Amino acid sequence: MDLHSIDELRRLFAQPGERAVKKQIDALDAHCRRFIAMSPFVVVATSDEQFNLDASPRGGDPGFVRVDAQGRLLLPDAPGNNRLDSLHNIVRTGRVGLLFMIPGFDETLRVNGEAVVTTDDEAIRACTTERRAPKVVIRVTVQAAYLHCAKAFMRSKLWQPSALVERAALPTIGEMIRDQSGLNFAPESREEMQRRYAPDL
């Protein structure tokens, strides 16, 4: 049976416990800030006005996402494919969800809030590294933050060496995109791809 109401859904589950409810806070505390400072990877979730969804991975050195003096998050935009899906959605709706990860940690940090795409000088300076200054920064006013339990990562064994899959198990990304798009181009090897990406890393 497909479910079409919250009542139908809730009848299948117990109510959340007090800990699950109270772990959500409305600003970044010391634990959240430390988690973000250690994180080299975040998934950025957005949607447009018609609820077309997008989830985009972003990475950098640990702590590449900054926290400003007002407790807002500053996420620099790094060179990519110029589709700008996440940025388009943020400009349209002003909303974002973030999932921070730390290699080896089974827990994650979820942050939801209001977002803007900005070229504000102070935000750009805060996110400028020796390698580059971002063209734009996503600035997030935090509305909800909470640590997510380890169960998903424990089930998936994501960080365990025994779970690693040989890259040769799938074609290269170039080969897959060629097949999906119908475009006629010579797919590059992984080594060629890494050389091409190097200037943008």
Short mmCIF file of C-alpha atoms in Angstrom, two decimals, residues 10 14-26 143-147:
data_model
loop_
_atom_site.label_atom_id
_atom_site.label_comp_id
_atom_site.label_asym_id
_atom_site.label_seq_id
_atom_site.Cartn_x
_atom_site.Cartn_y
_atom_site.Cartn_z
CA ARG A 10 3.33 7.37 11.74
CA ALA A 14 7.10 4.43 17.32
CA GLN A 15 7.43 8.07 18.35
CA PRO A 16 11.00 9.36 18.40
CA GLY A 17 12.70 9.26 21.77
CA GLU A 18 13.55 12.33 23.79
CA ARG A 19 17.23 12.13 22.83
CA ALA A 20 16.41 12.05 19.09
CA VAL A 21 14.21 15.13 19.45
CA LYS A 22 16.40 17.20 21.76
CA LYS A 23 19.65 16.61 19.88
CA GLN A 24 18.56 19.20 17.30
CA ILE A 25 19.87 22.67 18.10
CA ASP A 26 19.37 25.98 16.29
CA GLN A 143 18.44 26.95 11.62
CA ALA A 144 18.92 23.31 12.64
CA ALA A 145 22.02 21.27 13.42
CA TYR A 146 22.29 17.79 14.79
CA LEU A 147 24.64 14.85 14.93
#
